[in-house]
mmCIF file of C-alpha atoms in Angstrom:
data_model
loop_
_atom_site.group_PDB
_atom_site.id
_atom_site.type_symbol
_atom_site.label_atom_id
_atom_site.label_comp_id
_atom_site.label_asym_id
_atom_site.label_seq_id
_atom_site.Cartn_x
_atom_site.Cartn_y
_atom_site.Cartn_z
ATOM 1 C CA UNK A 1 -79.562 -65.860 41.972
ATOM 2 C CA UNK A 2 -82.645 -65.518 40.501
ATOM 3 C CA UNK A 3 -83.951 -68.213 37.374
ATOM 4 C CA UNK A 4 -86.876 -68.360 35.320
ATOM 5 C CA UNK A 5 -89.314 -71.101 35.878
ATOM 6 C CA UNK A 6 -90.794 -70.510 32.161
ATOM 7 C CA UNK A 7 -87.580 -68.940 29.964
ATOM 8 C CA UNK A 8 -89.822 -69.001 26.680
ATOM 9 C CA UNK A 9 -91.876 -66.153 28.146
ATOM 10 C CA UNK A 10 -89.156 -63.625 28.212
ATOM 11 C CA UNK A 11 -90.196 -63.719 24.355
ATOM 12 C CA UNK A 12 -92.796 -61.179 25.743
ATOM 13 C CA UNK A 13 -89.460 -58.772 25.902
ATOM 14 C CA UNK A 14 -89.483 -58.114 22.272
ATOM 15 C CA UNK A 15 -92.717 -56.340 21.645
ATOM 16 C CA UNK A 16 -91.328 -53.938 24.521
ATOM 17 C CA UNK A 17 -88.166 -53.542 22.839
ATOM 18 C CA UNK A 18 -89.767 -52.554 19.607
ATOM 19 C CA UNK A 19 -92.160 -49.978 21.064
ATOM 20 C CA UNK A 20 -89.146 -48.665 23.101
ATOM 21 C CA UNK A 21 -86.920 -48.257 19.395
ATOM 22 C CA UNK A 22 -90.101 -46.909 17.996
ATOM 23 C CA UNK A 23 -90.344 -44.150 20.919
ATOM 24 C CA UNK A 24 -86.681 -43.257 19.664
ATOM 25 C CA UNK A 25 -87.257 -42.980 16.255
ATOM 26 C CA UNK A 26 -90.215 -40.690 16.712
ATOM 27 C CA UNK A 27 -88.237 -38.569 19.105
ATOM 28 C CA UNK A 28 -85.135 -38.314 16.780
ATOM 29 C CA UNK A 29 -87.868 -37.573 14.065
ATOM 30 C CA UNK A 30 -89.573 -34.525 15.944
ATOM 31 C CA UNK A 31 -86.083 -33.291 16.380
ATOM 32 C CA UNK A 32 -85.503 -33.126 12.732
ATOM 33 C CA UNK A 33 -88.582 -31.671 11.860
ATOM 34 C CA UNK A 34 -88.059 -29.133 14.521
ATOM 35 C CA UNK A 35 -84.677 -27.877 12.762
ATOM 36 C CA UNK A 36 -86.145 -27.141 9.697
ATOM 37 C CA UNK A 37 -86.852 -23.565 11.572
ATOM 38 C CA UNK A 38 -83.444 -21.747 10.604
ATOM 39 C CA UNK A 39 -84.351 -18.615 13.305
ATOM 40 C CA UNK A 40 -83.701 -20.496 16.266
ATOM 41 C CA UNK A 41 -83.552 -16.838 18.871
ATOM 42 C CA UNK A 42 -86.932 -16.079 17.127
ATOM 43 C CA UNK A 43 -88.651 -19.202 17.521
ATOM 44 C CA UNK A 44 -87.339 -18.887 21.540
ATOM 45 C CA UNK A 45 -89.350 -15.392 22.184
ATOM 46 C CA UNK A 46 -92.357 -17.592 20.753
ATOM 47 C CA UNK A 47 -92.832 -21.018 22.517
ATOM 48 C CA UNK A 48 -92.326 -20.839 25.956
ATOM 49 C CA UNK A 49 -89.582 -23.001 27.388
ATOM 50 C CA UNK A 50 -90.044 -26.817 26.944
ATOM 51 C CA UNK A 51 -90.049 -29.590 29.433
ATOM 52 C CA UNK A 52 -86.429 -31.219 28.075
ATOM 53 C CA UNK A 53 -85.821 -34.440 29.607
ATOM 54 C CA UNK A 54 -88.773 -34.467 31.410
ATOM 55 C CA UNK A 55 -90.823 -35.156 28.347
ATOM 56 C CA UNK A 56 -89.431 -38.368 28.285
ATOM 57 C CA UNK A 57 -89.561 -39.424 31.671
ATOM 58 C CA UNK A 58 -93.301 -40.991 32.047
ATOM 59 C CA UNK A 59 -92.731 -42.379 28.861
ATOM 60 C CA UNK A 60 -89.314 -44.121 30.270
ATOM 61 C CA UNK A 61 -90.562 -44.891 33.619
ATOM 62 C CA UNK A 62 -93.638 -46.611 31.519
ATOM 63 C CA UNK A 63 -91.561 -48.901 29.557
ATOM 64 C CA UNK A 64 -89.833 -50.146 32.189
ATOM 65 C CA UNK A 65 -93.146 -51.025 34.059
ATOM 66 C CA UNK A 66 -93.550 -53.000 30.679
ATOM 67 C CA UNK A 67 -90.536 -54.653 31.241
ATOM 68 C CA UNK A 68 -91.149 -55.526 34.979
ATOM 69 C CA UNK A 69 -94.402 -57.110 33.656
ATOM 70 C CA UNK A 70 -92.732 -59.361 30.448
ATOM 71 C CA UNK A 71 -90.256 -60.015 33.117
ATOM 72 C CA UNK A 72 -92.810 -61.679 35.697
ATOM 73 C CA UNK A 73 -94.402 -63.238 33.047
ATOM 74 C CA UNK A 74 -91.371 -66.099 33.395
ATOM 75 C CA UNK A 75 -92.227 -67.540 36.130
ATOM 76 C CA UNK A 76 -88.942 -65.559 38.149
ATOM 77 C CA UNK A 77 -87.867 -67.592 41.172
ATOM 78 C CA UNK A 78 -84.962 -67.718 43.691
ATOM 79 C CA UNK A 79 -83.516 -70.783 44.808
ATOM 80 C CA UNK A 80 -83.854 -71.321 49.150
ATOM 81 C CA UNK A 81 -82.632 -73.679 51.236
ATOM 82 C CA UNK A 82 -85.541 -75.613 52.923
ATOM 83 C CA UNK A 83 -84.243 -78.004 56.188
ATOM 84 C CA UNK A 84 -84.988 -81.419 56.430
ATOM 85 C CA UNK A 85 -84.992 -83.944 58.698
ATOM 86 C CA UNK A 86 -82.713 -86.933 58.222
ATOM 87 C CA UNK A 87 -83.163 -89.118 61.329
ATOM 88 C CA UNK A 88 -84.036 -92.605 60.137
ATOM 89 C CA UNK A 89 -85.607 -95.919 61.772
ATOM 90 C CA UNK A 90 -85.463 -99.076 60.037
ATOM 91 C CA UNK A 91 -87.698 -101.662 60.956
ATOM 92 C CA UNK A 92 -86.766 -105.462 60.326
ATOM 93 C CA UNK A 93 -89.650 -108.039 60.642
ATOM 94 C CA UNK A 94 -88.861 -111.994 60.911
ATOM 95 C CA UNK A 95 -91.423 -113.800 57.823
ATOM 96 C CA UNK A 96 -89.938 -116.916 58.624
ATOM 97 C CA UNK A 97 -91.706 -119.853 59.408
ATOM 98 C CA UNK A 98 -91.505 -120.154 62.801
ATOM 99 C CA UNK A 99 -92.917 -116.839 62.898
ATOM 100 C CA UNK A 100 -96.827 -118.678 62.724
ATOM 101 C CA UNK A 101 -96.081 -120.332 66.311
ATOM 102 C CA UNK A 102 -99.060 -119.258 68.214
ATOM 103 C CA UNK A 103 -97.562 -119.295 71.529
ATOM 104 C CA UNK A 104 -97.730 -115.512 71.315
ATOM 105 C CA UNK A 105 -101.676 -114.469 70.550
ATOM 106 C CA UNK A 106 -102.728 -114.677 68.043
ATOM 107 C CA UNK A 107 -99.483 -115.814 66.624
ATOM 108 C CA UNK A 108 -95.849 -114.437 66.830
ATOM 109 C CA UNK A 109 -95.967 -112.642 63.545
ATOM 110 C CA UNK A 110 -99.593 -110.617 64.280
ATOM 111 C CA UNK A 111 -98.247 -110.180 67.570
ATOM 112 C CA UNK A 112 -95.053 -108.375 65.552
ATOM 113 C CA UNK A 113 -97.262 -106.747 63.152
ATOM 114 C CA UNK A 114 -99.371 -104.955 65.742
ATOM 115 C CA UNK A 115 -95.865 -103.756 67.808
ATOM 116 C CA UNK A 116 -94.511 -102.615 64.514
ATOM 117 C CA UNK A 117 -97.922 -100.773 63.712
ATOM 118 C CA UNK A 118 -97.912 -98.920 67.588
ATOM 119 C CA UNK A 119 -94.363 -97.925 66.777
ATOM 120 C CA UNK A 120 -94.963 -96.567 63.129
ATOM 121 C CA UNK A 121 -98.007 -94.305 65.355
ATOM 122 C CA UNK A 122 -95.488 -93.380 67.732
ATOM 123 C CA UNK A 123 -92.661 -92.347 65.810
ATOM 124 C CA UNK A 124 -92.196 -88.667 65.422
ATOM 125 C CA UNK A 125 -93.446 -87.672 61.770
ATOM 126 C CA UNK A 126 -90.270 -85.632 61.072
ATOM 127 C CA UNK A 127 -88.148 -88.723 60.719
ATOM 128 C CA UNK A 128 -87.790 -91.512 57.981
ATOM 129 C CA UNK A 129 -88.588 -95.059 58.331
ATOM 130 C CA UNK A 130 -88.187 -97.785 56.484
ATOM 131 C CA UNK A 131 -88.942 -101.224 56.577
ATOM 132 C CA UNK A 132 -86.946 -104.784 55.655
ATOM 133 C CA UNK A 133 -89.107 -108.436 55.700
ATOM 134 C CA UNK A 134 -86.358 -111.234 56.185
ATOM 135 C CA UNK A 135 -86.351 -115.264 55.819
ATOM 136 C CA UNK A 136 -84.055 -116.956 53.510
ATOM 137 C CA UNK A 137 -83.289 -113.107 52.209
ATOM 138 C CA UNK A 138 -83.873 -109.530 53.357
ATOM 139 C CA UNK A 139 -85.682 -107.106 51.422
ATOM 140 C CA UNK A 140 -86.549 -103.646 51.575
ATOM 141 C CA UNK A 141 -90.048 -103.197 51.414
ATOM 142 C CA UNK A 142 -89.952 -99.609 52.008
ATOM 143 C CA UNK A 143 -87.289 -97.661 51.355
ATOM 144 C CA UNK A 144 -86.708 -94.799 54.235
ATOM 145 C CA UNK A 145 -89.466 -92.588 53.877
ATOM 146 C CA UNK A 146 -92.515 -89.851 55.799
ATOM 147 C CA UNK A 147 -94.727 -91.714 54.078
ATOM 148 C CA UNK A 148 -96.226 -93.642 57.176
ATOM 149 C CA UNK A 149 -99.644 -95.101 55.398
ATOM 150 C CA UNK A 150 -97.017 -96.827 52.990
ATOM 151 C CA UNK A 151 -94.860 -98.399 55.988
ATOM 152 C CA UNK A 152 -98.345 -99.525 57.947
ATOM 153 C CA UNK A 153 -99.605 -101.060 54.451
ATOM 154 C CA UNK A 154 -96.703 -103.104 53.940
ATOM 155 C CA UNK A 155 -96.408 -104.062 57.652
ATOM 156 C CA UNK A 156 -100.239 -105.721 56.674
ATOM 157 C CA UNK A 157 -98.985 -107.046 53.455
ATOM 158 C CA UNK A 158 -96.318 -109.647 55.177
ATOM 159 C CA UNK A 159 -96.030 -113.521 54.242
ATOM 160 C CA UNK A 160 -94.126 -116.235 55.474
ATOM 161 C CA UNK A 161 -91.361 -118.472 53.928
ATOM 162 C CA UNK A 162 -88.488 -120.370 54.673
ATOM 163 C CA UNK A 163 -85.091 -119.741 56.513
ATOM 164 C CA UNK A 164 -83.871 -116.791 58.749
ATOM 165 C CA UNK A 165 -81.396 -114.223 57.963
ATOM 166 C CA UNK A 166 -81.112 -112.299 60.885
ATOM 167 C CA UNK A 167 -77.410 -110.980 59.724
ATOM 168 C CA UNK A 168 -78.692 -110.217 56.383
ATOM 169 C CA UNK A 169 -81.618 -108.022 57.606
ATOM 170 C CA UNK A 170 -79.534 -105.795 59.583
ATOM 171 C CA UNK A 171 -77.003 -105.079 56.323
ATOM 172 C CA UNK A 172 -79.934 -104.532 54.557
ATOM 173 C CA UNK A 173 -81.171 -101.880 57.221
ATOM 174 C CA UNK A 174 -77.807 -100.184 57.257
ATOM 175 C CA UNK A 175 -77.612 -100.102 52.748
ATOM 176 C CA UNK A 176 -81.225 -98.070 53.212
ATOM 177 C CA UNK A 177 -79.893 -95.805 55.628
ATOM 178 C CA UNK A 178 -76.828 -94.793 53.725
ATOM 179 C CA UNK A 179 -79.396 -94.200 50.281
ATOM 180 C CA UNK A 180 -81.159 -91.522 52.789
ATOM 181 C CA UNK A 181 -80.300 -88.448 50.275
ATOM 182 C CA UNK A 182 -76.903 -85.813 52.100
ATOM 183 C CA UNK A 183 -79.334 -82.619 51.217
ATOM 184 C CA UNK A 184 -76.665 -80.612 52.044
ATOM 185 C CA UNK A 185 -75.361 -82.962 55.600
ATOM 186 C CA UNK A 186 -72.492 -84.365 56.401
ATOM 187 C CA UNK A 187 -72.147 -88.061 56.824
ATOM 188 C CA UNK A 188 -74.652 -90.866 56.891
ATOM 189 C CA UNK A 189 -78.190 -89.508 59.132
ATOM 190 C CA UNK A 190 -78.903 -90.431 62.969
ATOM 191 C CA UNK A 191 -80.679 -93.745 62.483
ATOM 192 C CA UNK A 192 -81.570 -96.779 64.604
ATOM 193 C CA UNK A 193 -82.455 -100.491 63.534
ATOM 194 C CA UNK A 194 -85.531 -102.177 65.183
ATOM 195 C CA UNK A 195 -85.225 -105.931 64.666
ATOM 196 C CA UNK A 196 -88.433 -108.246 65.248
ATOM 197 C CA UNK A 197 -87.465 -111.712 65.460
ATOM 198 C CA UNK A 198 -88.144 -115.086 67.319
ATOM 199 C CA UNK A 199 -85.684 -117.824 65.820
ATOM 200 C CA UNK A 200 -82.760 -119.369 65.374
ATOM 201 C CA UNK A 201 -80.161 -117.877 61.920
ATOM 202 C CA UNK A 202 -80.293 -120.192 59.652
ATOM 203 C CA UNK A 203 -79.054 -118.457 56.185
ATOM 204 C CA UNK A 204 -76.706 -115.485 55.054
ATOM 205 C CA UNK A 205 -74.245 -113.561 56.627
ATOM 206 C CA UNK A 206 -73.430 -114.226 60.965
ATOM 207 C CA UNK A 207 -75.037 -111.862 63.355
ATOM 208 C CA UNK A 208 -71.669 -111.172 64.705
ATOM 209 C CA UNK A 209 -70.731 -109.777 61.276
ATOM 210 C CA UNK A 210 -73.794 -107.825 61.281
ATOM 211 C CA UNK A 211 -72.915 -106.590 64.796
ATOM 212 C CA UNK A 212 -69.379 -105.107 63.613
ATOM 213 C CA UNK A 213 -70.966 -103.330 60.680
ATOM 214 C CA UNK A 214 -73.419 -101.546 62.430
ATOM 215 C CA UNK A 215 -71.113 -100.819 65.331
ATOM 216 C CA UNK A 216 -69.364 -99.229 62.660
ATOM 217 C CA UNK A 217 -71.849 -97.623 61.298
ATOM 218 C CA UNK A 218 -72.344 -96.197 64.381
ATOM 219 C CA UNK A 219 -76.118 -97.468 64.388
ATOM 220 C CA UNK A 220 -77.532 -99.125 67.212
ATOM 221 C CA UNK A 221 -79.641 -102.361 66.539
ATOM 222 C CA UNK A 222 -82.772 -102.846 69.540
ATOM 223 C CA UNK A 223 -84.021 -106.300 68.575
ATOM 224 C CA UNK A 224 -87.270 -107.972 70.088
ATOM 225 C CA UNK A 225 -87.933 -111.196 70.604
ATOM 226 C CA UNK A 226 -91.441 -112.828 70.081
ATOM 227 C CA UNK A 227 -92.023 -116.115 71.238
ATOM 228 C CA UNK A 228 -91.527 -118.539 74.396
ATOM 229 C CA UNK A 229 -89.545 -122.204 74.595
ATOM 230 C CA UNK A 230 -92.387 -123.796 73.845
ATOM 231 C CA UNK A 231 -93.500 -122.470 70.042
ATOM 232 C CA UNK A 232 -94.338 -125.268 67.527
ATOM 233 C CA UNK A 233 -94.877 -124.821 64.091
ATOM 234 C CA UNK A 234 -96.528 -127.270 61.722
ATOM 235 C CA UNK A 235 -93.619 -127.903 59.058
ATOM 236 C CA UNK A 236 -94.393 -130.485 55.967
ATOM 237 C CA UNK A 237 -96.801 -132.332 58.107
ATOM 238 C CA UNK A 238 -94.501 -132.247 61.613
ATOM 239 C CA UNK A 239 -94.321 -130.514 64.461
ATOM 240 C CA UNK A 240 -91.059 -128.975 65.211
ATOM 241 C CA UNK A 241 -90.377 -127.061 67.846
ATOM 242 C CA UNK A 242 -89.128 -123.245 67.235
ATOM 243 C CA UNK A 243 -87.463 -121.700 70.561
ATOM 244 C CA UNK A 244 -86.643 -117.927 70.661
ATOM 245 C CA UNK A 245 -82.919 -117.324 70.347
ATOM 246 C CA UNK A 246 -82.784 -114.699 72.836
ATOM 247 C CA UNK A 247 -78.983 -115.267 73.193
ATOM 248 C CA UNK A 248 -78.065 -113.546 69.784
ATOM 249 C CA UNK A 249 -80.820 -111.236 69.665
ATOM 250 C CA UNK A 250 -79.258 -109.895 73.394
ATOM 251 C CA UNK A 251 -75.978 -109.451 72.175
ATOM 252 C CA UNK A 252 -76.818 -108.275 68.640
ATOM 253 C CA UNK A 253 -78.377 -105.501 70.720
ATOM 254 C CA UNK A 254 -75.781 -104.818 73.247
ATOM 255 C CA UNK A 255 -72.775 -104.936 71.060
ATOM 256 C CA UNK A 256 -74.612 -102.339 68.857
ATOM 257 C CA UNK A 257 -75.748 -100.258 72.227
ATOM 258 C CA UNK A 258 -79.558 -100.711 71.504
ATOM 259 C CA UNK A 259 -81.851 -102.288 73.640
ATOM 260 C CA UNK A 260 -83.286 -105.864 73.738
ATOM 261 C CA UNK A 261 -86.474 -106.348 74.713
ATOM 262 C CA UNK A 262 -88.807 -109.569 75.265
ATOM 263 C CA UNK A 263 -92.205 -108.042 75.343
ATOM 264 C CA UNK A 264 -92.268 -104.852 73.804
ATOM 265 C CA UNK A 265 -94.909 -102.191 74.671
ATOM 266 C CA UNK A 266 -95.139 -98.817 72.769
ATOM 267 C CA UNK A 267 -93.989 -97.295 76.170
ATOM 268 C CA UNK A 268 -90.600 -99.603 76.012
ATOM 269 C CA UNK A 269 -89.787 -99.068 71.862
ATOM 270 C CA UNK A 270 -89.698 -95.151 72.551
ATOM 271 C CA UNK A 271 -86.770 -95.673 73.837
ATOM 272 C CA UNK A 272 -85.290 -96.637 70.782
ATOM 273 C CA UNK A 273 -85.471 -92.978 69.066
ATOM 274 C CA UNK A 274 -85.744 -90.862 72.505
ATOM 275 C CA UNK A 275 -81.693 -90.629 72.054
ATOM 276 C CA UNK A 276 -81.591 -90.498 68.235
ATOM 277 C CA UNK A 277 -81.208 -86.287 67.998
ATOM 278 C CA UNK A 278 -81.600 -85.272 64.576
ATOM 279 C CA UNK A 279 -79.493 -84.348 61.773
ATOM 280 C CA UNK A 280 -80.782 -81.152 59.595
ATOM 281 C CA UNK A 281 -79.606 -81.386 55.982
ATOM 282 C CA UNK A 282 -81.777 -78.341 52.960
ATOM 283 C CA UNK A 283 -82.996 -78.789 49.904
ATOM 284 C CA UNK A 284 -83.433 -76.526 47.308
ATOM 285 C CA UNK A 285 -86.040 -75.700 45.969
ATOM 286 C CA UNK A 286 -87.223 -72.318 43.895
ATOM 287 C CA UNK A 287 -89.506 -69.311 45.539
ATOM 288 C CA UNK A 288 -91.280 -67.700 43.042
ATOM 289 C CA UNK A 289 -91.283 -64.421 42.828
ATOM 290 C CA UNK A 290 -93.629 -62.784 40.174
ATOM 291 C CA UNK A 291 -95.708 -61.027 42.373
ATOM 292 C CA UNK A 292 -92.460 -59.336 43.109
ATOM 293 C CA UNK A 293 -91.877 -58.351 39.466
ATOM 294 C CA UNK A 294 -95.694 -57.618 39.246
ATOM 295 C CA UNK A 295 -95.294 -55.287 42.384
ATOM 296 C CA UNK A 296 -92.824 -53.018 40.392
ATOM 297 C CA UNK A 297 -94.285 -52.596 37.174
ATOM 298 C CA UNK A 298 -97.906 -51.687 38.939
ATOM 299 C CA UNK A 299 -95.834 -49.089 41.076
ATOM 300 C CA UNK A 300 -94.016 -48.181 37.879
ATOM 301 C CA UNK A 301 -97.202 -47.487 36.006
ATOM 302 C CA UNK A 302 -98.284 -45.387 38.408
ATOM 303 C CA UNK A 303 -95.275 -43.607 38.771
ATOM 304 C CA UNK A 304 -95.269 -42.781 34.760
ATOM 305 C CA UNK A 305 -98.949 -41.672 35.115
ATOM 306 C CA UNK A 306 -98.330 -39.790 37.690
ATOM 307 C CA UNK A 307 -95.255 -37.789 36.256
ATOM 308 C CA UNK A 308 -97.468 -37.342 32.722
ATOM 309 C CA UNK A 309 -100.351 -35.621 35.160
ATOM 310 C CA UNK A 310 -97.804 -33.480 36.500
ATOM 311 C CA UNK A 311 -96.123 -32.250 33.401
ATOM 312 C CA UNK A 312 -98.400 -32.120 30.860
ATOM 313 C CA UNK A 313 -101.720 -32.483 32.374
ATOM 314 C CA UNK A 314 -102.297 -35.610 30.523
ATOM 315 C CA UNK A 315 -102.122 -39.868 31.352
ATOM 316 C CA UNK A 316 -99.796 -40.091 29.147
#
């Protein structure tokens, strides 16, 4: 179906139309004019036979290049369905506290901002990724998106603060993925959950709650744990010590069927998308097609100069 990207330009139309009723009247006047001769046989044996219709061919054929021209002038386009890729990652970082143990060099949360950075390189470029920061809350710092400069820049951008909401991260990740727009797809995209985390839940929802919804989501959680037995963290003036909680993140991951991973190397998180596939939803979008309409009235043109050559040894 074909629209016009600028509508107000068919106004163009008009001075067309007028010379076109202006062509008629002149005709239908000649006509008149001609019948004032009342010896029609007479006036046969003296003017050779006319050219009829085709008189009025180059000039038809030449206002309809005119229209093929106001036409174009609109902008004319034609709606096509482009594909697009669907496939989403979500990445969840831990900001809590425990997070500045340095047991991990430099410390467990530059240690998880560099992984997170190799992965955001690695990632194919056709799918989305987003990314979450949780502590007492989970947020989406990025909402699923190609943009990978935006991702990296917010990876940079984390702070720390208080509490750990590993369940709330991963319903977090899975309300991102279901905003990823249909475009035309059935059903929410292919998507995976990376979760980078070291301690203990301490706030929000259970990870075994967070488990069951993204087993029923059908989206497989990989989590990655940063940190040994022996972290400590400086805490309002004591030292506490902050032990990995490899036990949930484990089962998070297998009840999910992702992978959990203790040191993760870019080599080891491309296993996270390797089995993702990909889901292919379109867009519209319009194809402009003016050159089209500019095509036809150039090979109209020449058409009506053309015939006028022919016929009456004139333009036109």
């Amino acid at each position: 179906m074909i629209r016009f990207m600028q509508p107000w330009w068919l106004l163009a139309l008009l001075p067309v139309l007028a010379l076109a009723a202006c062509y008629g009247w002149r005709q239908r006047h000649r006509r008149a004019y001609a019948m004032r001769f009342t010896n029609v046989d007479l006036l046969r044996t003296l003017v050779p036979r006319g050219l009829g219709w085709r008189r009025h061919a180059a000039a038809t054929v030449f206002l309809l290049a005119l229209v093929a021209l106001a036409t174009g002038m609109a902008r004319p386009a034609v709606d096509t369905k482009e594909p697009l890729e669907r496939a989403t990652v979500m990445l969840a970082i831990d900001v809590s506290l425990s997070m500045q143990a340095d047991d991990v060099s430099p410390n467990r949360l530059e240690a998880a901002q560099e992984a997170a950075k190799q992965f955001v390189g690695e990632l194919p470029a056709s799918y989305n990724l987003g990314l979450v920061s949780f502590a007492k809350a989970a947020n989406v710092l990025v909402a699923p998106t190609k943009d990978r400069q935006a991702v990296t820049a917010a990876i940079d951008g984390l702070t720390l603060a208080e509490a750990t909401a590993t369940g709330e991260a991963v319903f977090t990740c899975l309300e991102a993925i279901r905003s990823v727009p249909a475009d035309g797809a059935a059903g929410i995209p292919p998507a995976r959950i990376v979760l980078l985390s070291d301690g203990f839940r301490t706030s929000g929802r259970s990870v075994e709650e967070a488990a069951a919804a993204a087993q029923a989501a059908n989206v497989p959680v990989s989590t990655i744990a940063f940190g040994t037995d022996a972290g400590q963290v400086d805490i309002g003036g004591q030292l506490q010590r902050v032990p990995v909680d490899r036990l949930a993140l484990a089962q998070l991951a297998e009840t999910t069927e992702g992978f959990f991973y203790e040191a993760a190397s870019v080599a080891e998180l491309k296993q996270v998308y390797q089995d993702m596939g990909s889901s292919i939803g379109f867009r519209t979008e319009p194809r402009e097609i003016t050159q089209w309409y500019a095509g036809v009235a150039l090979l109209l043109a020449l058409c009506a100069g053309g015939l006028s050559l022919l016929w009456t040894s004139r333009m036109l």
